[in-house]
mmCIF file of C-alpha atoms in Angstrom:
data_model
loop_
_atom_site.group_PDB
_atom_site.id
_atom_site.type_symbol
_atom_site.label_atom_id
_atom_site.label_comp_id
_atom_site.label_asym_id
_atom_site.label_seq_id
_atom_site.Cartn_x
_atom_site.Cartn_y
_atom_site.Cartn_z
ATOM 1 C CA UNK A 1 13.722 11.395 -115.378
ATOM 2 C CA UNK A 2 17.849 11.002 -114.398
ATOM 3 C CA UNK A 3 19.549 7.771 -115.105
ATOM 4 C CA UNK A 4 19.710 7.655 -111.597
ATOM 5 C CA UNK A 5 16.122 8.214 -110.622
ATOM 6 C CA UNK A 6 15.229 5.257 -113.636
ATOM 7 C CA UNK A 7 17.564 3.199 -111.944
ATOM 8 C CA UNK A 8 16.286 3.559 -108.133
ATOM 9 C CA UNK A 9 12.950 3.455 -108.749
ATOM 10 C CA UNK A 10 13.261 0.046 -110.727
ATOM 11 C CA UNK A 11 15.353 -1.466 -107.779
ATOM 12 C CA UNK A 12 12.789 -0.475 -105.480
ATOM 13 C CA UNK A 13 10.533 -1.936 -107.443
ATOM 14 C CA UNK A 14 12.338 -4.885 -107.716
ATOM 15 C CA UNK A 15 12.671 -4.998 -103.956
ATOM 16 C CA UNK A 16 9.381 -5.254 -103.389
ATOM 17 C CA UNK A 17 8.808 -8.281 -105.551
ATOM 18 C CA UNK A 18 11.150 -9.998 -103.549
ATOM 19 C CA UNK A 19 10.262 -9.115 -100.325
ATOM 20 C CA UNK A 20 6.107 -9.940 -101.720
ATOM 21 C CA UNK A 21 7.688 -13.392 -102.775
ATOM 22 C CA UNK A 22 9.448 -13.854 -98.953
ATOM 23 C CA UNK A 23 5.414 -13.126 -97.681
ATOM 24 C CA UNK A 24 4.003 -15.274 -100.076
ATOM 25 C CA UNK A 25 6.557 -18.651 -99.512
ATOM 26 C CA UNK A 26 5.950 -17.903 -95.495
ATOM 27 C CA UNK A 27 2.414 -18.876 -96.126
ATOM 28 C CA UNK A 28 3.302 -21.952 -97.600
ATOM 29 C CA UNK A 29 3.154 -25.134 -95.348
ATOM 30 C CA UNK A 30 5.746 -27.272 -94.307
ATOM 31 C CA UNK A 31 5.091 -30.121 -91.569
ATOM 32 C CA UNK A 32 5.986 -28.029 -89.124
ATOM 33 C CA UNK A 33 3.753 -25.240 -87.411
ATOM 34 C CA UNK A 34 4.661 -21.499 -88.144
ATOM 35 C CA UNK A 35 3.064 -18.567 -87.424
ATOM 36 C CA UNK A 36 3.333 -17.246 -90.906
ATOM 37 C CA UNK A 37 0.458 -20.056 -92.012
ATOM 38 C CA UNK A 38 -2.306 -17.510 -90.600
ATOM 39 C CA UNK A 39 -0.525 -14.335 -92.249
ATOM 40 C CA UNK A 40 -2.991 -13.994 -95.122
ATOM 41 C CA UNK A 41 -5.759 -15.005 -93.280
ATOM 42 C CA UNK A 42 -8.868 -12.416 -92.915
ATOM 43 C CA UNK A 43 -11.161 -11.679 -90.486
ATOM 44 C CA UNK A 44 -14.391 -10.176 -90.570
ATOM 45 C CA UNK A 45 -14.919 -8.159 -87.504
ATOM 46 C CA UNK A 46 -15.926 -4.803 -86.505
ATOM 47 C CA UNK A 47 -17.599 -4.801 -89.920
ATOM 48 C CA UNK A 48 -14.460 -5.026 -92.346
ATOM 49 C CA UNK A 49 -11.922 -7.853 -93.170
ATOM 50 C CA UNK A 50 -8.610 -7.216 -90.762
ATOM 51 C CA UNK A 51 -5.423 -9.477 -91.069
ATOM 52 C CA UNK A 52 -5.463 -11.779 -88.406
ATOM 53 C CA UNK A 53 -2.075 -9.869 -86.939
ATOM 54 C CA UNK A 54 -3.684 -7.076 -85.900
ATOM 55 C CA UNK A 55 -6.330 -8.731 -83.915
ATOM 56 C CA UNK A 56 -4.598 -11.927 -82.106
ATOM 57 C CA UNK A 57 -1.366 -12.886 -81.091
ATOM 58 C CA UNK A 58 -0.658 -15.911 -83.460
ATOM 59 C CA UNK A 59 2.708 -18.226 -81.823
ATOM 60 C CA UNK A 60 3.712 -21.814 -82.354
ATOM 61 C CA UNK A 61 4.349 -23.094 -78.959
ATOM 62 C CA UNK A 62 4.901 -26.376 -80.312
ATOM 63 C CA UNK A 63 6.197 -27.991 -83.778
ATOM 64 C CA UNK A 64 2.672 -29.364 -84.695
ATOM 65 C CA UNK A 65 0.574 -27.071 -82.967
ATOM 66 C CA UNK A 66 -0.467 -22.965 -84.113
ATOM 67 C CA UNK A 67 -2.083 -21.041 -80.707
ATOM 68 C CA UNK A 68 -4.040 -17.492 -81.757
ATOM 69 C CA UNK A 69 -4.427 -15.528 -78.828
ATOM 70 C CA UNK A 70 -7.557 -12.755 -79.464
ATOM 71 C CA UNK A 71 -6.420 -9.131 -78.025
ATOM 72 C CA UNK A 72 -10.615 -9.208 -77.692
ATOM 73 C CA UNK A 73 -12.019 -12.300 -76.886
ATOM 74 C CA UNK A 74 -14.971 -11.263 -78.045
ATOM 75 C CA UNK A 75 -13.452 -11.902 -81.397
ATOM 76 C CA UNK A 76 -12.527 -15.242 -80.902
ATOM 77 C CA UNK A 77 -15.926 -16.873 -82.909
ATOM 78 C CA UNK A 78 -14.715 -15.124 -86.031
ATOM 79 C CA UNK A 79 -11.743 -16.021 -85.698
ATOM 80 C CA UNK A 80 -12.899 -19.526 -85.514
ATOM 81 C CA UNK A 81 -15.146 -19.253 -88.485
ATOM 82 C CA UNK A 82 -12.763 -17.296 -91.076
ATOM 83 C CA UNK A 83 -10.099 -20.695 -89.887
ATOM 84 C CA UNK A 84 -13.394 -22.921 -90.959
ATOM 85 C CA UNK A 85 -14.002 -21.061 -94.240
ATOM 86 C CA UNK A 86 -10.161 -20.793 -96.068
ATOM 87 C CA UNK A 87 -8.889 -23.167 -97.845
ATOM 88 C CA UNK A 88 -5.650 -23.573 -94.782
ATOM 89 C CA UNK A 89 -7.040 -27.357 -94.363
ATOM 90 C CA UNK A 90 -7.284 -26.446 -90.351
ATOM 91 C CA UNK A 91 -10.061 -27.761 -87.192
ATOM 92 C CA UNK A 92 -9.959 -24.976 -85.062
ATOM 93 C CA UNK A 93 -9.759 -25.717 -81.429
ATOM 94 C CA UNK A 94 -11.775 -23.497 -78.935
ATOM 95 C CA UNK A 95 -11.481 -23.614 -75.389
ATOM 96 C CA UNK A 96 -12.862 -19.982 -74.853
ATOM 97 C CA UNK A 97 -9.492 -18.132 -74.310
ATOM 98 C CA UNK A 98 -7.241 -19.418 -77.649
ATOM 99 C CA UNK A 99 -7.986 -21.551 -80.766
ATOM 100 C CA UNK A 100 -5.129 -24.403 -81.396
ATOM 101 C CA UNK A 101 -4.975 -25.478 -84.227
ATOM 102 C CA UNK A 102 -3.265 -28.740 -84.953
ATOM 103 C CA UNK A 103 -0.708 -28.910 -88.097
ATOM 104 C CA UNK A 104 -0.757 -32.697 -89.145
ATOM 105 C CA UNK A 105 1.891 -34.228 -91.068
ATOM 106 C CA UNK A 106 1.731 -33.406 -94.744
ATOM 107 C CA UNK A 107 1.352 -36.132 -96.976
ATOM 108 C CA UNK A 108 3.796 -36.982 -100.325
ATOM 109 C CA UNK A 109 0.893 -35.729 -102.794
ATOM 110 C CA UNK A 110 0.506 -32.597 -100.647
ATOM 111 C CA UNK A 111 3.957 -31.573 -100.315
ATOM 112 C CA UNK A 112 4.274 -31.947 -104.537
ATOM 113 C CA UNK A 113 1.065 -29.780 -104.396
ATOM 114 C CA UNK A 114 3.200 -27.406 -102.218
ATOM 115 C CA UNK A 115 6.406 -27.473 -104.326
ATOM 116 C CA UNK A 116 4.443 -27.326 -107.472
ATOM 117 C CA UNK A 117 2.673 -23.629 -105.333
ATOM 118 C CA UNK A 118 6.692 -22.553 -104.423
ATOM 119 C CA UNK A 119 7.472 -22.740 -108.065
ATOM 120 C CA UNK A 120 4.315 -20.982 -109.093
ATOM 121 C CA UNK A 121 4.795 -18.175 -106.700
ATOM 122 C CA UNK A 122 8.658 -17.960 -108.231
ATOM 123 C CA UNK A 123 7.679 -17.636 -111.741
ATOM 124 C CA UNK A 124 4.845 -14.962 -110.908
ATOM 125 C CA UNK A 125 8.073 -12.757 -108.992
ATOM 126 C CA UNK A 126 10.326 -13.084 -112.200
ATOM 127 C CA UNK A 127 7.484 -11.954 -114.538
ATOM 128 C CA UNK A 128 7.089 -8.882 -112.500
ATOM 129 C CA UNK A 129 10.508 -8.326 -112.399
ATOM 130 C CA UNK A 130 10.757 -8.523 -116.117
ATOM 131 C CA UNK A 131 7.663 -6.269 -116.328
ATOM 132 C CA UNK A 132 9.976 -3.925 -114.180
ATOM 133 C CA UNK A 133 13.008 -4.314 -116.505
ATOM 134 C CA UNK A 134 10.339 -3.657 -119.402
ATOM 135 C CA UNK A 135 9.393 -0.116 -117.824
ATOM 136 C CA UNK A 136 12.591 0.878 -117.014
ATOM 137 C CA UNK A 137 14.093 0.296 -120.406
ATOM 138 C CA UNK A 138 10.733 2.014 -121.543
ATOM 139 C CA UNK A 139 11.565 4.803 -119.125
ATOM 140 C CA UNK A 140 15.666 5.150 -120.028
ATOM 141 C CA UNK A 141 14.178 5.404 -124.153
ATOM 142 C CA UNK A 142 12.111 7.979 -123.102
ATOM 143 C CA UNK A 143 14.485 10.132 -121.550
ATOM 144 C CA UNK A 144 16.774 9.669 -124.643
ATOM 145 C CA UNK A 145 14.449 10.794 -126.631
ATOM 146 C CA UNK A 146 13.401 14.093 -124.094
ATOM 147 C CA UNK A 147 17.381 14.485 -124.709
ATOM 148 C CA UNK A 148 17.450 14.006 -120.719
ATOM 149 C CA UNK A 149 19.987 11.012 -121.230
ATOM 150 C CA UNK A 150 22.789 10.693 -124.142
ATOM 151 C CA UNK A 151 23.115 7.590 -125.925
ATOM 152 C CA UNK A 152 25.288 5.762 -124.386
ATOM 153 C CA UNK A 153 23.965 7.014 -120.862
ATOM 154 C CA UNK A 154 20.631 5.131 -122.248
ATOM 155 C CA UNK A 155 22.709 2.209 -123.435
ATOM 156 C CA UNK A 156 24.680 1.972 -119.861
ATOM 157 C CA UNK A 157 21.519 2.306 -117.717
ATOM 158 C CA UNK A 158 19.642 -0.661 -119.698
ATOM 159 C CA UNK A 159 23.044 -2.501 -118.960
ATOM 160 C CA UNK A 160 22.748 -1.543 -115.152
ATOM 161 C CA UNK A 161 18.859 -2.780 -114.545
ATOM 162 C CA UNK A 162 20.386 -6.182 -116.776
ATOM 163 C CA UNK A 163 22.075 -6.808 -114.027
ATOM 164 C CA UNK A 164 20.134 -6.031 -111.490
ATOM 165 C CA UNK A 165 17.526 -8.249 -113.027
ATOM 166 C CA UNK A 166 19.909 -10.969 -112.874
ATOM 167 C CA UNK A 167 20.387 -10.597 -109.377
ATOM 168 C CA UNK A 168 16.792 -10.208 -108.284
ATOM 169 C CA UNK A 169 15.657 -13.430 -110.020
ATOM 170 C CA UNK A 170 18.648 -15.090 -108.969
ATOM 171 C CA UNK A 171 16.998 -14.125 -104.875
ATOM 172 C CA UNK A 172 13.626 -15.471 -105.780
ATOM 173 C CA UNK A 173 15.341 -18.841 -106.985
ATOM 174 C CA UNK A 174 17.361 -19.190 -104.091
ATOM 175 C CA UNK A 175 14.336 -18.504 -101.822
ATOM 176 C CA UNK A 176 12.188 -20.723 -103.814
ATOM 177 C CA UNK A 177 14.685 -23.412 -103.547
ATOM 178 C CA UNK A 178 15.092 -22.983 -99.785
ATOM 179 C CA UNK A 179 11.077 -22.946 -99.715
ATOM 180 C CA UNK A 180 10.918 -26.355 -101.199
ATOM 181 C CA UNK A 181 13.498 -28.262 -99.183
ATOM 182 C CA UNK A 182 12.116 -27.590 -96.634
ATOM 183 C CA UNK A 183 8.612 -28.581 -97.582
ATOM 184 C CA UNK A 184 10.079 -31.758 -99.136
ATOM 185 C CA UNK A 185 12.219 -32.763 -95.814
ATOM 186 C CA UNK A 186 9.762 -32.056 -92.666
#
């Protein structure tokens, strides 16, 4: 394995943890309604569990208020009963055509639950990332020992995914800071 290669595959790797962390805080609730509150929700229909995306048209017409629109409305009773069964804290609304569901106002307690979850989330992204850093260092020693990379190479790419590990958790704090402002404020 090239410097190079070490070095793009731990950045990708990296990448992902961020962009798993940007998923993860969308599913976190702030007083107001967001489409992203239904992301990781699963549906049992057609015999296997299907993200709710790929089944309804989820929108937040309104600042309190979630609308999931079925593509099949004979789906719409599962739909219901996966909202009953997770832990989101909703009463879905059926009239038939679309389930509303109502976000109310998060209480004090509840948003410190949600902060204390946004700083959870944060520390589970930086631990992968150091696992990352930990395999490509693992992977640059290797290739020093192979011969594939001088010393110095090995010493310069370690330097390299330093930095980019400073960067990366650097991201998940600023999105984890973000995350809880915004739960604290609304």
């Amino acid at each position: 394995m090239t410097g190079d290669d070490i070095l793009l595959d731990v950045e990708d790797r990296m990448d992902k943890a961020i962009r798993k962390l940007k998923a993860d805080l969308a599913g976190i609730r702030t007083g107001r309604a967001n489409p992203g509150l239904v992301d990781s929700l699963r549906v049992e229909v057609y015999g296997s569990p299907t993200p709710i995306k790929q089944i309804a048209a989820v929108a937040a017409p309104e600042p309190n208020q979630i609308v999931i629109r079925p593509y099949d409305p004979g789906t719409l009773k599962d739909i219901e009963k996966a909202i009953q069964v997770s832990d989101l804290g909703f009463n879905p609304q059926n009239d038939g055509r679309v389930i509303r569901l109502n976000v109310p106002p998060l209480s004090t307690e509840m948003r410190r639950k949600m902060v204390a979850r946004v700083k959870e989330l944060a520390e589970e992204t930086k631990v992968a990332l150091r696992n990352i850093r930990r395999d490509g260092n693992r992977d640059a020693d290797q290739a020093e020992k192979s011969k594939e990379l001088s010393e110095d190479d090995c010493a310069s790419i370690k330097d390299q995914i330093q930095d980019l590990i400073k960067q990366y958790e650097a991201q998940a704090n600023d999105l984890a800071k973000a995350r809880e402002q915004e739960v604290m404020e609304s």
